[in-house]
Tab-separated table of C-alpha atoms in Angstrom:
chain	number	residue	atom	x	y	z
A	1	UNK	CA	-34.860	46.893	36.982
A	2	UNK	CA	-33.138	49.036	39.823
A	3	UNK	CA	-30.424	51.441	37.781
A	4	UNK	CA	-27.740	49.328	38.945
A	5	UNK	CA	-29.260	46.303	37.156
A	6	UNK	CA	-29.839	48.650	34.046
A	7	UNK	CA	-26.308	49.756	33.703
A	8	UNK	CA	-25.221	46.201	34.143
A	9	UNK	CA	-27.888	45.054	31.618
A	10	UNK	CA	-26.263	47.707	29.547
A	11	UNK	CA	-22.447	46.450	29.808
A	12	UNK	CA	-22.918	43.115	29.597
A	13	UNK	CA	-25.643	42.659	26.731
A	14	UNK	CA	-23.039	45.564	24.385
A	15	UNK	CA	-21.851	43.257	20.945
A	16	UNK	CA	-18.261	43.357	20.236
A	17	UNK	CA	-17.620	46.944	18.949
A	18	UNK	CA	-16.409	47.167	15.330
A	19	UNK	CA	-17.208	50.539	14.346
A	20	UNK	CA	-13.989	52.006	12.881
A	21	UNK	CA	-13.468	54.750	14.657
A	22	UNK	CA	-14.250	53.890	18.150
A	23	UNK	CA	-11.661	51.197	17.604
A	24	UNK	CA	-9.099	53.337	16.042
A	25	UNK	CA	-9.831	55.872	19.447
A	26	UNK	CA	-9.414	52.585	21.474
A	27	UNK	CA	-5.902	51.378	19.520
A	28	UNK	CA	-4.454	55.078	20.064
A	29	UNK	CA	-5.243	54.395	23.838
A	30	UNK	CA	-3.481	51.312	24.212
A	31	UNK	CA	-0.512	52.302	22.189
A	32	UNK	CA	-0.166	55.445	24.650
A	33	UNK	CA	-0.821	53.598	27.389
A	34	UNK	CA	2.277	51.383	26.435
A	35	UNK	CA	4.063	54.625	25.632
A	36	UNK	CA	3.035	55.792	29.068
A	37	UNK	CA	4.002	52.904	30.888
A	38	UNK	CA	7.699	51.874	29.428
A	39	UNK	CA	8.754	55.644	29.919
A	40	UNK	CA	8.247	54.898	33.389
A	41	UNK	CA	9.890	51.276	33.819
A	42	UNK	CA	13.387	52.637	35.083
A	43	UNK	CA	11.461	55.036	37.701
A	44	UNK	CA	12.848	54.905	41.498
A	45	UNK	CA	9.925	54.821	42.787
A	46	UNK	CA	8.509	52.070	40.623
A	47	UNK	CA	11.645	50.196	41.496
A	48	UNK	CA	10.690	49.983	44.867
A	49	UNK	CA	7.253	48.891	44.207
A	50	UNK	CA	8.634	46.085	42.300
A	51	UNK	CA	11.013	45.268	45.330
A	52	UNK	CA	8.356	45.137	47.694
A	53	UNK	CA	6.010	43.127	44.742
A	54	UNK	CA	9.638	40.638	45.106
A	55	UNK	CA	9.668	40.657	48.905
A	56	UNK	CA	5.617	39.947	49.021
A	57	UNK	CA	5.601	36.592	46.274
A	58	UNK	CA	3.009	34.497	45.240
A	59	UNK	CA	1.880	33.156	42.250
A	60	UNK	CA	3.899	34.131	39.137
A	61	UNK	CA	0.577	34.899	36.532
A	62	UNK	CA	0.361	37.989	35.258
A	63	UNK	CA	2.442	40.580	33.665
A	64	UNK	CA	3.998	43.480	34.850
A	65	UNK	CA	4.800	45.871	31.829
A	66	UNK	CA	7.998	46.286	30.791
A	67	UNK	CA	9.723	44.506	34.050
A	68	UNK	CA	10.279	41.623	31.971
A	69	UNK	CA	8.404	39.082	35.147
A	70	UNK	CA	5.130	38.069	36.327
A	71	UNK	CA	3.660	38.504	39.477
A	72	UNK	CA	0.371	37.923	40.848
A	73	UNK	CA	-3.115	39.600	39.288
A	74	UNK	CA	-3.322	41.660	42.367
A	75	UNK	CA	0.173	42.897	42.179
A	76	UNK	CA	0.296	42.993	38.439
A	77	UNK	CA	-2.798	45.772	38.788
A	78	UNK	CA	-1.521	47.575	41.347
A	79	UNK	CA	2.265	47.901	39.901
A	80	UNK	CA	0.927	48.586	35.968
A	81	UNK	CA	-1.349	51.227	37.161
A	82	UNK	CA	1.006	52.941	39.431
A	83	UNK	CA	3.708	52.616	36.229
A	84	UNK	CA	1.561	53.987	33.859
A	85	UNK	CA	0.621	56.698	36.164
A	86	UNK	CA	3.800	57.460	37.746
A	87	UNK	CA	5.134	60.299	35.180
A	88	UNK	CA	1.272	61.449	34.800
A	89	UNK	CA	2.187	61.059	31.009
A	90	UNK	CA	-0.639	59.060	30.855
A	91	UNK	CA	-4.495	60.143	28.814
A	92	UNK	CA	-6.761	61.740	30.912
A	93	UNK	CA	-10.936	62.574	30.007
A	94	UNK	CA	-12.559	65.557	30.843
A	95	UNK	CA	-16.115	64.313	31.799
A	96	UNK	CA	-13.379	61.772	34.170
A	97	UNK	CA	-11.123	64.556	35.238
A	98	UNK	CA	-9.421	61.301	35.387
A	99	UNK	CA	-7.033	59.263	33.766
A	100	UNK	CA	-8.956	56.126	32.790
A	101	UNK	CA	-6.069	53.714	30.623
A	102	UNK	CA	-3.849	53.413	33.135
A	103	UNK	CA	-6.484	51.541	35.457
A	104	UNK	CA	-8.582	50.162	33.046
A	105	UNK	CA	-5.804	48.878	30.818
A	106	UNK	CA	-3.577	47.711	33.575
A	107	UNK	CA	-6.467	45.910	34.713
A	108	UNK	CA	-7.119	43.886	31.602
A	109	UNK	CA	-3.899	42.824	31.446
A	110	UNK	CA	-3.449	41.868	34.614
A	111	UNK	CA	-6.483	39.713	34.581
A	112	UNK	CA	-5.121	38.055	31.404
A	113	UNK	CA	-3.611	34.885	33.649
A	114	UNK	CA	-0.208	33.959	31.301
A	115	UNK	CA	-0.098	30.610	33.612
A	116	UNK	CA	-3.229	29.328	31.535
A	117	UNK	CA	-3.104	30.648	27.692
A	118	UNK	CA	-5.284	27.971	27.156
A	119	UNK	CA	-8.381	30.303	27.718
A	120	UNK	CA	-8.053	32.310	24.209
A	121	UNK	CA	-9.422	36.263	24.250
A	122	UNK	CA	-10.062	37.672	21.466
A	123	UNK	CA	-8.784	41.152	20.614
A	124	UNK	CA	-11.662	42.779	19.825
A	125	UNK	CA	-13.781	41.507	22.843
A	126	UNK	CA	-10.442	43.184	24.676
A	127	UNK	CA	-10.728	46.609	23.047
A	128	UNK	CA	-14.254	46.784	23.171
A	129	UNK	CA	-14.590	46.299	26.917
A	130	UNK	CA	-11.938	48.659	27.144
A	131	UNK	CA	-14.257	51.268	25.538
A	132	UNK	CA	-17.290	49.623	27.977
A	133	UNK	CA	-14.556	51.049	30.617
A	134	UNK	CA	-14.582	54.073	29.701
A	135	UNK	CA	-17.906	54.726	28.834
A	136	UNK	CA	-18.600	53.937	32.580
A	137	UNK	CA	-16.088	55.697	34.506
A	138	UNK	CA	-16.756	58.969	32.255
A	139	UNK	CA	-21.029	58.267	32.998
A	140	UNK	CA	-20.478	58.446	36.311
A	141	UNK	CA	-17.738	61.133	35.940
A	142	UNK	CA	-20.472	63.377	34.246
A	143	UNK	CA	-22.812	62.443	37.037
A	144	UNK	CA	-20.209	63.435	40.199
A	145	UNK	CA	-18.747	66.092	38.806
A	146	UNK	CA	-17.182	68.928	39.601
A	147	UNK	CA	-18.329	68.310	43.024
A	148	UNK	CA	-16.903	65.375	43.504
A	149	UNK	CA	-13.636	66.244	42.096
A	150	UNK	CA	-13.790	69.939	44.351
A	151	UNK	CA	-14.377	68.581	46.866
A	152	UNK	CA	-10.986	66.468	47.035
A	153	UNK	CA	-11.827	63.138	45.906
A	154	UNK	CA	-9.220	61.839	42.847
A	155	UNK	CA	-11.766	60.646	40.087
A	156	UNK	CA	-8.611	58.153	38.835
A	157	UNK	CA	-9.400	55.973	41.953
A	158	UNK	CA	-12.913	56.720	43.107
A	159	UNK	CA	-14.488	56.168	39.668
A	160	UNK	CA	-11.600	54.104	38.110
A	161	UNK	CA	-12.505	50.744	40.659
A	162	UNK	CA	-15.677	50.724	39.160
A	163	UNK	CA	-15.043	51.240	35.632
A	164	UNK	CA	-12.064	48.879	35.607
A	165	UNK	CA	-14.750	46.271	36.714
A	166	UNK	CA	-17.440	46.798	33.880
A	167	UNK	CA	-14.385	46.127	31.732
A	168	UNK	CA	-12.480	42.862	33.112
A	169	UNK	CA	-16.730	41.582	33.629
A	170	UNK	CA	-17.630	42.089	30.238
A	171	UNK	CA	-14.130	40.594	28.991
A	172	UNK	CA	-15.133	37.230	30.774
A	173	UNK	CA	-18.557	37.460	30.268
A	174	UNK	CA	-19.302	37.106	33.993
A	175	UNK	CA	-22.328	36.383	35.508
A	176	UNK	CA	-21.959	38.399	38.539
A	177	UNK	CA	-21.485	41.741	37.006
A	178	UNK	CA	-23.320	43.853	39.005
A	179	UNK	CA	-22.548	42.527	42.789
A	180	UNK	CA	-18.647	43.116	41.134
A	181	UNK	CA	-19.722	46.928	40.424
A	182	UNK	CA	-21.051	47.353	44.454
A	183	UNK	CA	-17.563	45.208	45.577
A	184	UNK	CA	-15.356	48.247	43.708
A	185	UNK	CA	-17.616	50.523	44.539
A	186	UNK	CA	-17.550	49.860	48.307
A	187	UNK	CA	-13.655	49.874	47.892
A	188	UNK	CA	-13.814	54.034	46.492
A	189	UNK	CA	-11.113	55.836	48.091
A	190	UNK	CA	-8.752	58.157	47.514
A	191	UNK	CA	-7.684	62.107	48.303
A	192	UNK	CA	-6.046	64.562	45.695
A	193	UNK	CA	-4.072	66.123	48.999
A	194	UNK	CA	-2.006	63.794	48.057
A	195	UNK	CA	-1.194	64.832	44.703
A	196	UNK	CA	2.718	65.818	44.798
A	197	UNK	CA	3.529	62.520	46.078
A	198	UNK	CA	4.126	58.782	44.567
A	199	UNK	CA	0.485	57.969	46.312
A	200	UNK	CA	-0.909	60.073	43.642
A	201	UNK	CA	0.227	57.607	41.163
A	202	UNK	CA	-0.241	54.334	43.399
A	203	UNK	CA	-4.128	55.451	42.980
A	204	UNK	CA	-4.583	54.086	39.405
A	205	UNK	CA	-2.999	51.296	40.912
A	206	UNK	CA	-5.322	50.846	43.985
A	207	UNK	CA	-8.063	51.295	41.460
A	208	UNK	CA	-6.659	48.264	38.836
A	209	UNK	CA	-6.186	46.049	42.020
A	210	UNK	CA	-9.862	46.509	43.123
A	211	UNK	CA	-11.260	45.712	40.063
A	212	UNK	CA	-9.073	42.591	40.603
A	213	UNK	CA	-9.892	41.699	44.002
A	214	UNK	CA	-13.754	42.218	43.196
A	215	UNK	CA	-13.973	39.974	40.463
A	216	UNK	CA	-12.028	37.244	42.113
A	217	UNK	CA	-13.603	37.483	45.689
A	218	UNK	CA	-16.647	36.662	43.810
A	219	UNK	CA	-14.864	34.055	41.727
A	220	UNK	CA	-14.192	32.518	44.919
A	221	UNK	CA	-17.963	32.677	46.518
A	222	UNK	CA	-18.463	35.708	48.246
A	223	UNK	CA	-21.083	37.372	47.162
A	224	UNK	CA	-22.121	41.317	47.569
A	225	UNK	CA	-26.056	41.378	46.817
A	226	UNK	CA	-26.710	44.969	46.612
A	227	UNK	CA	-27.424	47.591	44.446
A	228	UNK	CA	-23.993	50.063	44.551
A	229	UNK	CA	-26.493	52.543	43.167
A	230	UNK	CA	-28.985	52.232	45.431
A	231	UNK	CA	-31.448	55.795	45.850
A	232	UNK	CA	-30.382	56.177	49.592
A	233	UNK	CA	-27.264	54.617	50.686
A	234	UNK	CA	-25.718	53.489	46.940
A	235	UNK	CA	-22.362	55.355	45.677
A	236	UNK	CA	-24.037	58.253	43.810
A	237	UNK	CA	-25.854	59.139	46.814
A	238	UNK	CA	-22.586	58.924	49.060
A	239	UNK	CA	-20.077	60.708	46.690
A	240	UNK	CA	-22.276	62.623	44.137
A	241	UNK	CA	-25.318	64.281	44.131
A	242	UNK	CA	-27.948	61.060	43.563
A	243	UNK	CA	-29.050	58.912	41.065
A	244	UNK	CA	-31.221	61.349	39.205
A	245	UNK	CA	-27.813	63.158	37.865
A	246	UNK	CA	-27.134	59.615	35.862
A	247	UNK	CA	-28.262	59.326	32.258
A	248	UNK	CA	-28.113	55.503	30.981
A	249	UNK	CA	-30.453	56.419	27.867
A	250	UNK	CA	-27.675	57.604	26.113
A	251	UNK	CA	-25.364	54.414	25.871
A	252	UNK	CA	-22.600	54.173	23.585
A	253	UNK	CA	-24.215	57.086	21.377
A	254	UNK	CA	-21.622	58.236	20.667
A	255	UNK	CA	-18.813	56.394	22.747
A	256	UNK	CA	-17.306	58.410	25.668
A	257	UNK	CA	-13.685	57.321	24.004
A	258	UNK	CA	-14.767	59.050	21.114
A	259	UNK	CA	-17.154	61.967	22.301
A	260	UNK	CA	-15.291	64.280	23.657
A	261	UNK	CA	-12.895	61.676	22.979
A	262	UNK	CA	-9.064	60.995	25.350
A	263	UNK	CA	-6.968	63.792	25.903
A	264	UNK	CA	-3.183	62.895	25.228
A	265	UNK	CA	-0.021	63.945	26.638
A	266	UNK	CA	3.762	64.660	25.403
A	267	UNK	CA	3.964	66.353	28.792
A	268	UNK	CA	5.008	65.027	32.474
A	269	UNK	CA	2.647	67.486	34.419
A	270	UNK	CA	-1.519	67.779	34.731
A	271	UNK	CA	-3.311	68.320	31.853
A	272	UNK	CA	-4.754	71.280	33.548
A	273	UNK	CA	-1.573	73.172	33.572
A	274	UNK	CA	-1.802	72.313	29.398
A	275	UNK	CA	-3.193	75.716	29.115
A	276	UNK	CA	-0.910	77.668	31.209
A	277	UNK	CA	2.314	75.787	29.282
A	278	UNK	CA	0.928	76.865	26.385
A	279	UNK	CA	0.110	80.226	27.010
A	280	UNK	CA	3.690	80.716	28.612
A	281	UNK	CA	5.572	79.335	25.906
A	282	UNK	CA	3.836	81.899	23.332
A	283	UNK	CA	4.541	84.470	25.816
A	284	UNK	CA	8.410	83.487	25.948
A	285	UNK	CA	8.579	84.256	22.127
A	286	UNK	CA	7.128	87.962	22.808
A	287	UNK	CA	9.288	90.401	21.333
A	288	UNK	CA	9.031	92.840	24.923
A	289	UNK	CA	9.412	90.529	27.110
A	290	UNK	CA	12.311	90.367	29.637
A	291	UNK	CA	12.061	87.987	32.359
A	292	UNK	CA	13.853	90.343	34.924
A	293	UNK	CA	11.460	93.589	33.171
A	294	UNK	CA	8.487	92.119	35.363
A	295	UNK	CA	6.771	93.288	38.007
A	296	UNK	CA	3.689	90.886	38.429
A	297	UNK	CA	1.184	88.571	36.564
A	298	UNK	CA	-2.113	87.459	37.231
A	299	UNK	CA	-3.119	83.869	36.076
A	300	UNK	CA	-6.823	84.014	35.098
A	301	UNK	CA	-8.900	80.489	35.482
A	302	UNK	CA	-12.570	79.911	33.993
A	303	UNK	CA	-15.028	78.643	35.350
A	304	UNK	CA	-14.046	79.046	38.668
A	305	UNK	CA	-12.108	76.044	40.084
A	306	UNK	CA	-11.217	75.052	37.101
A	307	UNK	CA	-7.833	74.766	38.441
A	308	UNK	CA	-8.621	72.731	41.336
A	309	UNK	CA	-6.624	70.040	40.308
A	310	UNK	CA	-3.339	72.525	40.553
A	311	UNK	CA	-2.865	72.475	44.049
A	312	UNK	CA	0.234	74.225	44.941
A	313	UNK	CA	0.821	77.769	44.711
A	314	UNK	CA	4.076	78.232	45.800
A	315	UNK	CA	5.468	74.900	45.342
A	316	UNK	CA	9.022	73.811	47.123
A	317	UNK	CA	10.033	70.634	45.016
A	318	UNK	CA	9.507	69.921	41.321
A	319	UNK	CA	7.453	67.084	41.782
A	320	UNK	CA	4.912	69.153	43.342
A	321	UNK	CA	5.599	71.401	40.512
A	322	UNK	CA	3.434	69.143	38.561
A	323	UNK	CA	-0.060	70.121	39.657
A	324	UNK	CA	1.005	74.109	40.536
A	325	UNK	CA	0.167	76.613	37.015
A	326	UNK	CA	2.883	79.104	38.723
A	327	UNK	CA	5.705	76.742	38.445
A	328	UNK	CA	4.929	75.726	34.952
A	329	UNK	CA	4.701	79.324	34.123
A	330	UNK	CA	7.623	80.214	35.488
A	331	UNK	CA	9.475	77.302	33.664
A	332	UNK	CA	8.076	78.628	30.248
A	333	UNK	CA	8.956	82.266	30.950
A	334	UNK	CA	12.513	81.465	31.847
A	335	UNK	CA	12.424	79.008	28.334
A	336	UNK	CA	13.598	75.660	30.664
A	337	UNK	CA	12.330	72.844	28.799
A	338	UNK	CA	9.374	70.896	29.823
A	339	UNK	CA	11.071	67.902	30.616
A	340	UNK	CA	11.105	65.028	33.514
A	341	UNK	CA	14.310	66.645	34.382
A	342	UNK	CA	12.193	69.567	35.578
A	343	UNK	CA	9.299	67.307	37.435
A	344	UNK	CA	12.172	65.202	39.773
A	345	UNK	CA	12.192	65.040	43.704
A	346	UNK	CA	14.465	67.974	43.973
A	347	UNK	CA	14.093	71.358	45.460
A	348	UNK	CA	12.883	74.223	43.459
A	349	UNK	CA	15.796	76.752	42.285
A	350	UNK	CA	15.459	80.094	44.281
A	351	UNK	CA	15.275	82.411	40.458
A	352	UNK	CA	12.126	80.260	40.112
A	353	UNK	CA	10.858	80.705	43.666
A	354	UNK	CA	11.384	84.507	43.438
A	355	UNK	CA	9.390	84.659	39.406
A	356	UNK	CA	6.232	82.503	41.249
A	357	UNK	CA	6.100	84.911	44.305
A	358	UNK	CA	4.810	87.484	41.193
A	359	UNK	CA	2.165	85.490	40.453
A	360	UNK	CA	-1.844	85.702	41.320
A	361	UNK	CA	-4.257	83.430	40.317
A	362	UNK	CA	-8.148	85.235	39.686
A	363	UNK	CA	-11.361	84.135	38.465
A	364	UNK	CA	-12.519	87.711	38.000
A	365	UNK	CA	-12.910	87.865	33.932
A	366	UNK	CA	-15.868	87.449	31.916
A	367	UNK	CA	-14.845	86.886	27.997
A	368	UNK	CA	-16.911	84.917	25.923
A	369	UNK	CA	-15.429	81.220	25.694
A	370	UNK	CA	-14.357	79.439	22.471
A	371	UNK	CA	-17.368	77.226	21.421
A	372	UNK	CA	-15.042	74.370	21.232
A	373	UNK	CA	-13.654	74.865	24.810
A	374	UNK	CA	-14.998	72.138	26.800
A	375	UNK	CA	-17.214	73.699	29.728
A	376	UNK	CA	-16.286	77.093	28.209
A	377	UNK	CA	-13.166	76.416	30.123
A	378	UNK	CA	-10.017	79.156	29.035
A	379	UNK	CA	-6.539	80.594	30.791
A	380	UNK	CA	-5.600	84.128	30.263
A	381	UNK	CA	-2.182	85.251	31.310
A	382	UNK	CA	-1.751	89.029	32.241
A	383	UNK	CA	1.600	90.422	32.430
A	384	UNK	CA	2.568	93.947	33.929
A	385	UNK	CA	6.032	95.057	33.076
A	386	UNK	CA	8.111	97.808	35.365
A	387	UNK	CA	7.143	100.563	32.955
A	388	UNK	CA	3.464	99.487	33.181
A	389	UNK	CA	2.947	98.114	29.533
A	390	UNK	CA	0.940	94.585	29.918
A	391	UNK	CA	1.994	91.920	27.618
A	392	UNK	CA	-1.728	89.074	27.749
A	393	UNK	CA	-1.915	85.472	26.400
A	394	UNK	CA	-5.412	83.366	26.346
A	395	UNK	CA	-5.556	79.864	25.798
A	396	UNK	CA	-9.023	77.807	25.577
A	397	UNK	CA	-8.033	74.398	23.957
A	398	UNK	CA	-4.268	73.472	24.227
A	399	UNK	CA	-2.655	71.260	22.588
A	400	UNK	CA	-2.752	67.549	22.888
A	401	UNK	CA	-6.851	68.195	24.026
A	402	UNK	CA	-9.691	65.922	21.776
A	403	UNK	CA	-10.226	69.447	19.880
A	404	UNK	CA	-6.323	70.066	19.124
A	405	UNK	CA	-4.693	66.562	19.101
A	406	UNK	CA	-1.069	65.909	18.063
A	407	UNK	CA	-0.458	64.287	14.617
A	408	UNK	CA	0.253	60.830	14.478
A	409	UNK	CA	3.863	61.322	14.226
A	410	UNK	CA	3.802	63.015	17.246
A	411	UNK	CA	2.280	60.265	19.057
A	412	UNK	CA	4.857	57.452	17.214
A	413	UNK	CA	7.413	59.235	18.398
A	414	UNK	CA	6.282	59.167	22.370
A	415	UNK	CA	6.248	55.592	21.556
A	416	UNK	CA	9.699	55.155	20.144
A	417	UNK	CA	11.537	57.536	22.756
A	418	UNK	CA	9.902	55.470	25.380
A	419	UNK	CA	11.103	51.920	23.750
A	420	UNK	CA	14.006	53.459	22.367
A	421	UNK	CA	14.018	51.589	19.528
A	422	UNK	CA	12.013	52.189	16.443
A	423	UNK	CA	11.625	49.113	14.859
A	424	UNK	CA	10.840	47.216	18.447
A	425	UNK	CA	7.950	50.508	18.361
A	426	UNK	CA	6.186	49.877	14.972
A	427	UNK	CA	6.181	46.326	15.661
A	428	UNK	CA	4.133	46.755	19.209
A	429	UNK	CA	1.651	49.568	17.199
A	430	UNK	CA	1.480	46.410	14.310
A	431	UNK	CA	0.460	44.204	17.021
A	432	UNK	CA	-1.898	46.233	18.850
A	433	UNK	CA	-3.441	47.431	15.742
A	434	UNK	CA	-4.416	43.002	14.940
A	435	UNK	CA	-5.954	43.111	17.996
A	436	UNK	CA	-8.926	44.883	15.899
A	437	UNK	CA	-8.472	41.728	14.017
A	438	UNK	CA	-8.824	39.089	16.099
A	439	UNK	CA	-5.141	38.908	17.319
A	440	UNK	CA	-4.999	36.964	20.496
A	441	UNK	CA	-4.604	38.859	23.689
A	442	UNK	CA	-2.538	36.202	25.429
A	443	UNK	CA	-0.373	35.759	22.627
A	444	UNK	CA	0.024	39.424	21.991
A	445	UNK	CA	1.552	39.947	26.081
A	446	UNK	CA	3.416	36.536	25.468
A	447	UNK	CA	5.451	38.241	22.425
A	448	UNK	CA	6.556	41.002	24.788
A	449	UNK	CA	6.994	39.496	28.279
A	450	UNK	CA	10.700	39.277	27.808
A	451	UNK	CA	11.141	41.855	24.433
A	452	UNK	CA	10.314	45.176	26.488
């Protein structure tokens, strides 16, 4: 077998997961995902993707998440993934540097035709190809990476297609599997440049809708006979650095959902700013310092480029302000809350222009990392007051990370303030919780089309 063949062999011959705590893992993902996603279902800019979903038509199947309509599979991907992406609330995994629920999962669903609920899916065939899902897009995360990512490809899309595939295949038990993996793969796109903008989001979208569009193109007869990891021409070779980099022998032991496990967020900003949030909002509470008392800091990153994904220095409107470490800093130092007030399409104040112009990022420091830092990855923030004194912070796992998670209340309550209704919130974590039991995925979206 070519390794294309192997990892196919690999997804589709995987029983129905019911280890207990890979499906616990894969229950807290879709309960944040939904969190995620219904947060977002008033946003302006997913309003006008569900005007121009209105103005396009078709054929009402699938669900779009908390819109209270159906639209077509294609459209249903494309508009769940840019919803559950669209406050980059959503999970994200660090062998990804990706957020892998809000394409796989808006994926699923969207393949789950509400036309036909004569085809019955059971919910722990769901879940576990959910975990298949990510097990692939983190394999091949592991295998591109950081390369990939530095070099300004957006893992979400590039490695999402893919993944989102594996899943929706193995969920149907298609026999096409891997021709579907080389039809996602050969639709890999997507640039973090534009991270800052609603396209950022729209790319867990993209990514959904190609898993779509692969499996049904073959549905329909095309066919794509090729190996998408092929030695010379086949994806690794094209975006990574070739098929030796891949490990297969290694499947499911332990689960990439559970080892290192999804990274969750109470936060509307990259997870890679997690540690400069954190680090600020300890420094707020210092006892010396005065926001007006300082005369620069210095924002140390390890390894190098472990920042890449914060892209603006000196950013001009809050949105941008999501992927830039000096405007979260200067947010925490000033002790504005971390809000989606604070992450809106509106120009940055000029106190908080004037507090980043103080700022430096370096890569110059050489302290041993916490063992449990992933890739010995840490933020140190150096502050020099006016009289000289320096006032330091280091952070190497913040919170809401596999190796610091929030409690379980924490995570109900993302739920609730999304639904904004508690009892409507324990009954969606009841139902998704039966779908480890055999619950019905068909009937579980029925019971919410027109509820959320």
């Amino acid at each position: 077998m070519n390794l294309g063949q192997q990892l196919s062999y690999l997804i589709k011959n995987t029983p129905v997961i019911h280890d207990a705590v890979v499906i616990q893992r894969a229950i807290s993902g879709v309960i944040d995902y939904f969190a995620s996603s219904l947060q977002a279902r008033h946003d302006t800019d997913a309003k006008k993707l569900l005007s121009w979903i209105d103005d396009e038509g078709g054929k009402a199947r699938a669900w779009l998440v908390g819109q209270k309509k159906l639209a077509t599979a294609r459209q249903a991907a494309l508009f769940n993934g840019f919803q559950a992406h669209c406050l980059d609330y959503d999970d994200v995994h660090s062998e990804v540097r990706g957020h892998p629920s809000a394409v796989i999962l808006s994926a699923l669903i969207a393949s789950i035709r509400l036309d036909n609920v004569d085809l019955k899916i059971d919910g722990r065939r769901f879940l576990t190809a959910y975990v298949i899902g990510i097990e692939v897009m983190a394999l091949l995360g592991k295998s591109v990476n950081p390369a990939h990512y530095e070099k300004g490809w957006h893992t979400t899309i590039t490695l999402g297609g893919i993944a989102a595939t594996a899943a929706i295949c193995y969920l149907y038990d298609e026999p096409f599997l891997s021709q579907a993996l080389t039809l996602a793969a050969t639709q890999a796109s997507g640039m973090r440049l534009l991270m800052g903008t609603p396209i950022k989001f729209l790319h867990a979208g993209l990514a959904a809708e190609h898993a779509i569009q692969a499996v049904e193109w073959l549905r329909a007869g095309i066919h794509a006979k090729q190996d998408f990891l092929n030695d010379k021409l086949g994806f690794l070779a094209i975006y990574g650095q070739g098929n030796a980099s891949l490990d297969l022998c290694h499947w499911g032991k332990p689960w990439k959902i559970v080892e290192p496990g999804l990274w969750f967020k109470t936060y509307s900003y990259c997870s890679a700013a997690a540690y400069v949030a954190d680090a600020g909002k300890l420094l707020y509470q210092h006892r010396q310092l005065n926001v007006d008392d300082i005369a620069n800091i210095t924002l140390f990153f390890t390894p190098e480029n472990s920042d890449a994904a914060l892209i603006y220095r000196l950013p001009l409107f809050a949105e941008q302000g999501r992927f830039s470490a000096e405007y979260i800093l200067a947010l925490t130092l000033l002790g504005i809350p971390l809000d989606f007030e604070q992450f809106s399409a509106t120009p940055i104040p000029e106190h908080i222009q004037k507090l980043m112009q103080k700022m430096q990022r370096s890569y110059q420091i050489q302290l041993p990392p916490h063992p449990k830092a992933y890739n010995g990855r840490y933020v140190v923030i150096d502050i020099v007051l006016n009289n000289g004194k320096k006032i330091c912070q280091r952070i190497d796992i913040p919170k809401g990370s596999p190796q610091n998670p929030y409690s379980q209340a924490e995570m109900s309550l993302k739920l609730i303030n999304a639904i904004k209704n508690q009892q409507m919130a324990e009954k969606l974590t009841q139902d998704i919780e039966a779908l480890a039991t055999g619950l019905e995925v068909s009937r579980f979206l029925m019971n919410y089309i027109f509820r959320l």
